[in-house]
mmCIF file of C-alpha atoms in Angstrom:
data_model
loop_
_atom_site.group_PDB
_atom_site.id
_atom_site.type_symbol
_atom_site.label_atom_id
_atom_site.label_comp_id
_atom_site.label_asym_id
_atom_site.label_seq_id
_atom_site.Cartn_x
_atom_site.Cartn_y
_atom_site.Cartn_z
ATOM 1 C CA GLU A 1 112.817 118.777 92.470
ATOM 2 C CA ASP A 2 110.270 116.074 91.679
ATOM 3 C CA GLN A 3 110.171 115.045 88.035
ATOM 4 C CA VAL A 4 108.010 112.795 85.899
ATOM 5 C CA THR A 5 109.127 111.856 82.386
ATOM 6 C CA GLN A 6 107.002 109.869 79.980
ATOM 7 C CA SER A 7 108.286 108.084 76.896
ATOM 8 C CA PRO A 8 107.807 107.893 74.070
ATOM 9 C CA GLU A 9 106.053 111.184 73.386
ATOM 10 C CA ALA A 10 104.070 109.513 70.612
ATOM 11 C CA LEU A 11 103.525 105.884 69.674
ATOM 12 C CA ARG A 12 101.890 104.460 66.588
ATOM 13 C CA LEU A 13 100.696 100.846 66.715
ATOM 14 C CA GLN A 14 98.808 98.580 64.424
ATOM 15 C CA GLU A 15 95.686 97.024 65.870
ATOM 16 C CA GLY A 16 96.721 93.966 67.864
ATOM 17 C CA GLU A 17 100.350 95.070 68.243
ATOM 18 C CA SER A 18 101.130 95.033 71.971
ATOM 19 C CA SER A 19 103.493 97.581 73.503
ATOM 20 C CA SER A 20 104.360 99.489 76.669
ATOM 21 C CA LEU A 21 104.417 103.111 77.732
ATOM 22 C CA ASN A 22 106.988 104.279 80.256
ATOM 23 C CA CYS A 23 106.724 106.722 83.146
ATOM 24 C CA SER A 24 109.993 107.459 84.962
ATOM 25 C CA TYR A 25 109.886 109.456 88.136
ATOM 26 C CA THR A 26 112.165 111.132 90.624
ATOM 27 C CA VAL A 27 110.311 111.974 93.803
ATOM 28 C CA SER A 28 111.186 112.350 97.425
ATOM 29 C CA GLY A 29 108.858 109.818 98.955
ATOM 30 C CA LEU A 30 106.312 108.379 96.546
ATOM 31 C CA ARG A 31 102.813 108.360 97.999
ATOM 32 C CA GLY A 32 101.088 107.100 94.864
ATOM 33 C CA LEU A 33 101.416 106.880 91.080
ATOM 34 C CA PHE A 34 98.380 107.563 88.925
ATOM 35 C CA TRP A 35 97.530 106.844 85.302
ATOM 36 C CA TYR A 36 94.955 108.876 83.411
ATOM 37 C CA ARG A 37 93.654 108.665 79.866
ATOM 38 C CA GLN A 38 92.809 111.809 77.879
ATOM 39 C CA ASP A 39 90.790 111.769 74.674
ATOM 40 C CA PRO A 40 90.996 114.728 72.268
ATOM 41 C CA GLY A 41 88.829 117.606 73.416
ATOM 42 C CA LYS A 42 88.185 116.057 76.816
ATOM 43 C CA GLY A 43 89.640 116.181 80.281
ATOM 44 C CA PRO A 44 91.740 113.314 81.649
ATOM 45 C CA GLU A 45 89.933 110.262 82.979
ATOM 46 C CA PHE A 46 91.281 108.222 85.890
ATOM 47 C CA LEU A 47 92.577 104.715 85.141
ATOM 48 C CA PHE A 48 94.761 103.356 87.974
ATOM 49 C CA THR A 49 96.517 104.118 91.232
ATOM 50 C CA LEU A 50 99.672 102.226 92.274
ATOM 51 C CA TYR A 51 101.176 102.652 95.717
ATOM 52 C CA SER A 52 104.167 100.350 96.095
ATOM 53 C CA ALA A 53 106.841 98.654 93.997
ATOM 54 C CA GLY A 54 105.655 95.344 92.621
ATOM 55 C CA GLU A 55 102.020 96.350 92.527
ATOM 56 C CA GLU A 56 100.018 95.720 89.355
ATOM 57 C CA LYS A 57 96.557 96.824 88.238
ATOM 58 C CA GLU A 58 94.590 95.682 85.198
ATOM 59 C CA LYS A 59 91.648 97.007 83.241
ATOM 60 C CA GLU A 60 90.603 95.380 79.990
ATOM 61 C CA ARG A 61 93.646 95.554 77.669
ATOM 62 C CA LEU A 62 95.668 97.753 80.041
ATOM 63 C CA LYS A 63 97.996 96.682 82.810
ATOM 64 C CA ALA A 64 99.973 99.108 84.952
ATOM 65 C CA THR A 65 103.065 98.059 86.892
ATOM 66 C CA LEU A 66 105.315 99.919 89.311
ATOM 67 C CA THR A 67 108.974 99.724 90.306
ATOM 68 C CA LYS A 68 110.963 102.049 92.542
ATOM 69 C CA LYS A 69 111.939 104.234 89.596
ATOM 70 C CA GLU A 70 109.292 103.815 86.916
ATOM 71 C CA SER A 71 105.879 102.599 85.927
ATOM 72 C CA PHE A 72 104.819 100.864 82.760
ATOM 73 C CA LEU A 73 101.447 100.855 81.101
ATOM 74 C CA HIS A 74 101.263 97.672 79.048
ATOM 75 C CA ILE A 75 98.710 97.571 76.252
ATOM 76 C CA THR A 76 97.841 94.100 75.012
ATOM 77 C CA ALA A 77 96.314 93.669 71.552
ATOM 78 C CA PRO A 78 95.237 97.315 71.329
ATOM 79 C CA LYS A 79 92.202 98.456 69.388
ATOM 80 C CA PRO A 80 91.646 101.806 67.637
ATOM 81 C CA GLU A 81 89.470 102.928 70.546
ATOM 82 C CA ASP A 82 92.549 102.766 72.786
ATOM 83 C CA SER A 83 93.939 105.765 70.899
ATOM 84 C CA ALA A 84 94.380 108.605 73.391
ATOM 85 C CA THR A 85 96.988 110.458 75.384
ATOM 86 C CA TYR A 86 98.044 108.609 78.509
ATOM 87 C CA LEU A 87 99.227 110.677 81.462
ATOM 88 C CA CYS A 88 100.984 109.565 84.583
ATOM 89 C CA ALA A 89 101.281 111.550 87.781
ATOM 90 C CA VAL A 90 102.978 111.081 91.134
ATOM 91 C CA GLN A 91 101.780 112.122 94.555
ATOM 92 C CA ASN A 92 104.715 113.476 96.477
ATOM 93 C CA GLY A 93 103.318 115.404 99.379
ATOM 94 C CA PRO A 94 101.855 114.597 102.756
ATOM 95 C CA ASN A 95 98.405 115.936 101.960
ATOM 96 C CA ALA A 96 96.442 113.816 99.529
ATOM 97 C CA GLY A 97 94.877 115.807 96.762
ATOM 98 C CA ASN A 98 97.283 118.674 96.494
ATOM 99 C CA MET A 99 100.658 117.345 95.391
ATOM 100 C CA LEU A 100 100.261 115.704 91.980
ATOM 101 C CA THR A 101 103.107 116.155 89.490
ATOM 102 C CA PHE A 102 102.146 115.146 85.955
ATOM 103 C CA GLY A 103 104.318 113.946 83.122
ATOM 104 C CA GLY A 104 104.017 115.291 79.586
ATOM 105 C CA GLY A 105 101.995 112.329 78.353
ATOM 106 C CA THR A 106 102.292 109.710 75.616
ATOM 107 C CA ARG A 107 100.029 110.090 72.618
ATOM 108 C CA LEU A 108 99.001 106.639 71.440
ATOM 109 C CA MET A 109 97.573 106.069 67.970
ATOM 110 C CA VAL A 110 96.262 102.612 67.062
ATOM 111 C CA LYS A 111 95.540 102.047 63.403
ATOM 112 C CA PRO A 112 93.078 99.396 62.188
ATOM 113 C CA ASP B 1 75.778 112.356 83.214
ATOM 114 C CA VAL B 2 77.795 115.573 83.338
ATOM 115 C CA LYS B 3 79.820 115.810 86.567
ATOM 116 C CA VAL B 4 82.331 118.676 86.181
ATOM 117 C CA THR B 5 81.174 121.466 83.910
ATOM 118 C CA GLN B 6 83.356 124.259 82.615
ATOM 119 C CA SER B 7 81.128 126.984 81.292
ATOM 120 C CA SER B 8 83.313 128.149 78.411
ATOM 121 C CA ARG B 9 84.979 125.714 76.007
ATOM 122 C CA TYR B 10 86.696 128.387 73.904
ATOM 123 C CA LEU B 11 87.517 131.989 74.758
ATOM 124 C CA VAL B 12 89.430 134.676 72.923
ATOM 125 C CA LYS B 13 90.494 137.695 74.967
ATOM 126 C CA ARG B 14 92.770 140.659 74.531
ATOM 127 C CA THR B 15 95.838 141.468 76.581
ATOM 128 C CA GLY B 16 94.893 143.258 79.770
ATOM 129 C CA GLU B 17 91.306 142.003 79.906
ATOM 130 C CA LYS B 18 89.930 140.389 83.052
ATOM 131 C CA VAL B 19 88.956 136.774 82.457
ATOM 132 C CA PHE B 20 86.672 134.532 84.492
ATOM 133 C CA LEU B 21 86.671 130.774 84.064
ATOM 134 C CA GLU B 22 83.822 129.031 85.828
ATOM 135 C CA CYS B 23 83.658 125.441 87.011
ATOM 136 C CA VAL B 24 80.758 123.605 88.628
ATOM 137 C CA GLN B 25 80.684 120.041 89.972
ATOM 138 C CA ASP B 26 77.608 118.062 90.983
ATOM 139 C CA MET B 27 79.297 115.278 92.979
ATOM 140 C CA ASP B 28 79.469 117.065 96.340
ATOM 141 C CA HIS B 29 83.269 116.867 96.253
ATOM 142 C CA GLU B 30 85.255 118.775 98.842
ATOM 143 C CA ASN B 31 88.401 119.349 96.753
ATOM 144 C CA MET B 32 88.505 121.392 93.578
ATOM 145 C CA PHE B 33 91.479 122.214 91.363
ATOM 146 C CA TRP B 34 92.552 124.383 88.463
ATOM 147 C CA TYR B 35 95.291 123.133 86.145
ATOM 148 C CA ARG B 36 96.703 124.452 82.938
ATOM 149 C CA GLN B 37 97.876 122.105 80.210
ATOM 150 C CA ASP B 38 100.525 123.064 77.673
ATOM 151 C CA PRO B 39 102.163 120.842 75.040
ATOM 152 C CA GLY B 40 105.229 119.094 76.415
ATOM 153 C CA LEU B 41 104.738 120.525 79.914
ATOM 154 C CA GLY B 42 101.942 118.317 81.135
ATOM 155 C CA LEU B 43 99.381 119.532 83.629
ATOM 156 C CA ARG B 44 100.510 122.142 86.131
ATOM 157 C CA LEU B 45 98.518 123.014 89.227
ATOM 158 C CA ILE B 46 97.513 126.650 89.550
ATOM 159 C CA TYR B 47 95.313 126.624 92.666
ATOM 160 C CA PHE B 48 93.251 124.194 94.634
ATOM 161 C CA SER B 49 90.573 124.440 97.280
ATOM 162 C CA TYR B 50 89.698 121.896 99.954
ATOM 163 C CA ASP B 51 86.678 123.718 101.332
ATOM 164 C CA VAL B 52 84.414 126.682 100.752
ATOM 165 C CA LYS B 53 86.331 129.950 100.940
ATOM 166 C CA MET B 54 89.611 128.037 101.351
ATOM 167 C CA LYS B 55 92.355 128.084 98.730
ATOM 168 C CA GLU B 56 95.948 127.001 98.400
ATOM 169 C CA LYS B 57 98.531 127.996 95.812
ATOM 170 C CA GLY B 58 99.762 125.341 93.443
ATOM 171 C CA ASP B 59 102.942 125.344 91.412
ATOM 172 C CA ILE B 60 102.170 128.322 89.151
ATOM 173 C CA PRO B 61 99.756 130.747 90.885
ATOM 174 C CA GLU B 62 101.331 133.962 89.571
ATOM 175 C CA GLY B 63 98.874 136.010 87.528
ATOM 176 C CA TYR B 64 95.847 134.041 88.742
ATOM 177 C CA SER B 65 93.383 134.172 91.587
ATOM 178 C CA VAL B 66 90.463 131.931 92.549
ATOM 179 C CA SER B 67 87.125 132.129 94.283
ATOM 180 C CA ARG B 68 85.095 129.444 95.987
ATOM 181 C CA GLU B 69 81.944 130.900 97.505
ATOM 182 C CA LYS B 70 79.914 127.693 97.225
ATOM 183 C CA LYS B 71 81.021 124.075 97.518
ATOM 184 C CA GLU B 72 80.075 123.199 93.951
ATOM 185 C CA ARG B 73 81.628 126.202 92.220
ATOM 186 C CA PHE B 74 85.293 127.130 91.753
ATOM 187 C CA SER B 75 86.263 130.099 89.623
ATOM 188 C CA LEU B 76 89.630 130.986 88.121
ATOM 189 C CA ILE B 77 90.318 134.672 87.548
ATOM 190 C CA LEU B 78 92.950 136.260 85.367
ATOM 191 C CA GLU B 79 93.054 139.868 86.569
ATOM 192 C CA SER B 80 94.936 141.131 83.520
ATOM 193 C CA ALA B 81 95.344 138.521 80.819
ATOM 194 C CA SER B 82 98.681 138.190 79.071
ATOM 195 C CA THR B 83 99.681 136.262 75.967
ATOM 196 C CA ASN B 84 101.664 133.733 78.017
ATOM 197 C CA GLN B 85 98.405 132.701 79.652
ATOM 198 C CA THR B 86 97.149 131.284 76.377
ATOM 199 C CA SER B 87 96.533 127.662 77.302
ATOM 200 C CA MET B 88 94.057 124.892 78.010
ATOM 201 C CA TYR B 89 92.599 125.234 81.499
ATOM 202 C CA LEU B 90 91.262 122.162 83.249
ATOM 203 C CA CYS B 91 89.083 122.129 86.338
ATOM 204 C CA ALA B 92 88.882 119.002 88.495
ATOM 205 C CA SER B 93 87.306 117.834 91.718
ATOM 206 C CA SER B 94 87.837 115.001 94.173
ATOM 207 C CA LEU B 95 86.785 113.639 97.509
ATOM 208 C CA VAL B 96 88.873 113.971 100.650
ATOM 209 C CA GLY B 97 90.787 111.068 102.143
ATOM 210 C CA SER B 98 92.021 108.090 100.143
ATOM 211 C CA GLY B 99 90.185 109.209 97.015
ATOM 212 C CA ALA B 100 91.635 112.682 97.021
ATOM 213 C CA ASN B 101 93.898 112.141 94.011
ATOM 214 C CA VAL B 102 91.280 110.371 91.917
ATOM 215 C CA LEU B 103 90.386 113.515 90.051
ATOM 216 C CA THR B 104 87.302 114.026 87.911
ATOM 217 C CA PHE B 105 88.093 116.572 85.218
ATOM 218 C CA GLY B 106 85.970 118.879 83.169
ATOM 219 C CA ALA B 107 86.316 119.048 79.395
ATOM 220 C CA GLY B 108 88.592 122.073 79.544
ATOM 221 C CA SER B 109 88.508 125.732 78.534
ATOM 222 C CA ARG B 110 90.846 126.757 75.753
ATOM 223 C CA LEU B 111 91.866 130.382 76.263
ATOM 224 C CA THR B 112 93.597 132.451 73.614
ATOM 225 C CA VAL B 113 94.968 135.841 74.619
ATOM 226 C CA LEU B 114 95.758 138.160 71.719
#
C-alpha cells in the first residue's frame, strides 16, 4: 500500500530561522511528488512538482528537493506570512489526475 | 478572481438527512475531484470526474455519490448522512495531460452531522 508520511506534524520557528520539512513516501512507481500550501480556512494551493531523484525547485524562500525515498521542503529565513500547513502528495498511478496520495501535513508557525 | 467555488462553507445536518455539496469551477477544466480532509489523515479522494457524466471512485466512495451534468459543476451527495461523515470537504479541478495533478481547490465545506 502506498504511504506518505510528513514530519514533523507541527513546527514552530522564529522569523529568520531556517529549517526543513520532511515527506517520506513508499510508492510502487513514483510518477510525481507534489507540494501544496494550505492557509487556515482555505483550500490547498499548488507549490511544486518534482518528478525524479535529484530534482530541485525553488520559489521565493522555499526549495523542494527529491530523493528516491523522501522529499524535503527547505524554508530559508522564513517570515510570519510563511505560516501555513504544507502538504505533500505522490502520484502513483498510470492515469494523471486520479492517483494522488496525500500526507497528513506539517503545520508551520513562524513567529516575528 | 474566484476559480473554484463551493456553495456552502458551513453546514450542520442531522443523521439520516440527504446532503448536497455543490462545486463550480470557471476555468474550463476537464477533471474535477471531491476530497475529504480529517486531522492526521490528510486528504482522501472520494470521487473524481474526467468528463461530463463520467465518474470514478476514489479511495473512500462508500456512503457518497456524485453528479456531473455540466462541465463546470460537480456535486457530492450524501444519501443518508452519518456522524462519521463529519469532515471538511474539498472540491478541486484540473486540466488533463501533464497538468492533471496541479489541482485548484475550493475553500472547503465544513460539514457537521449531529
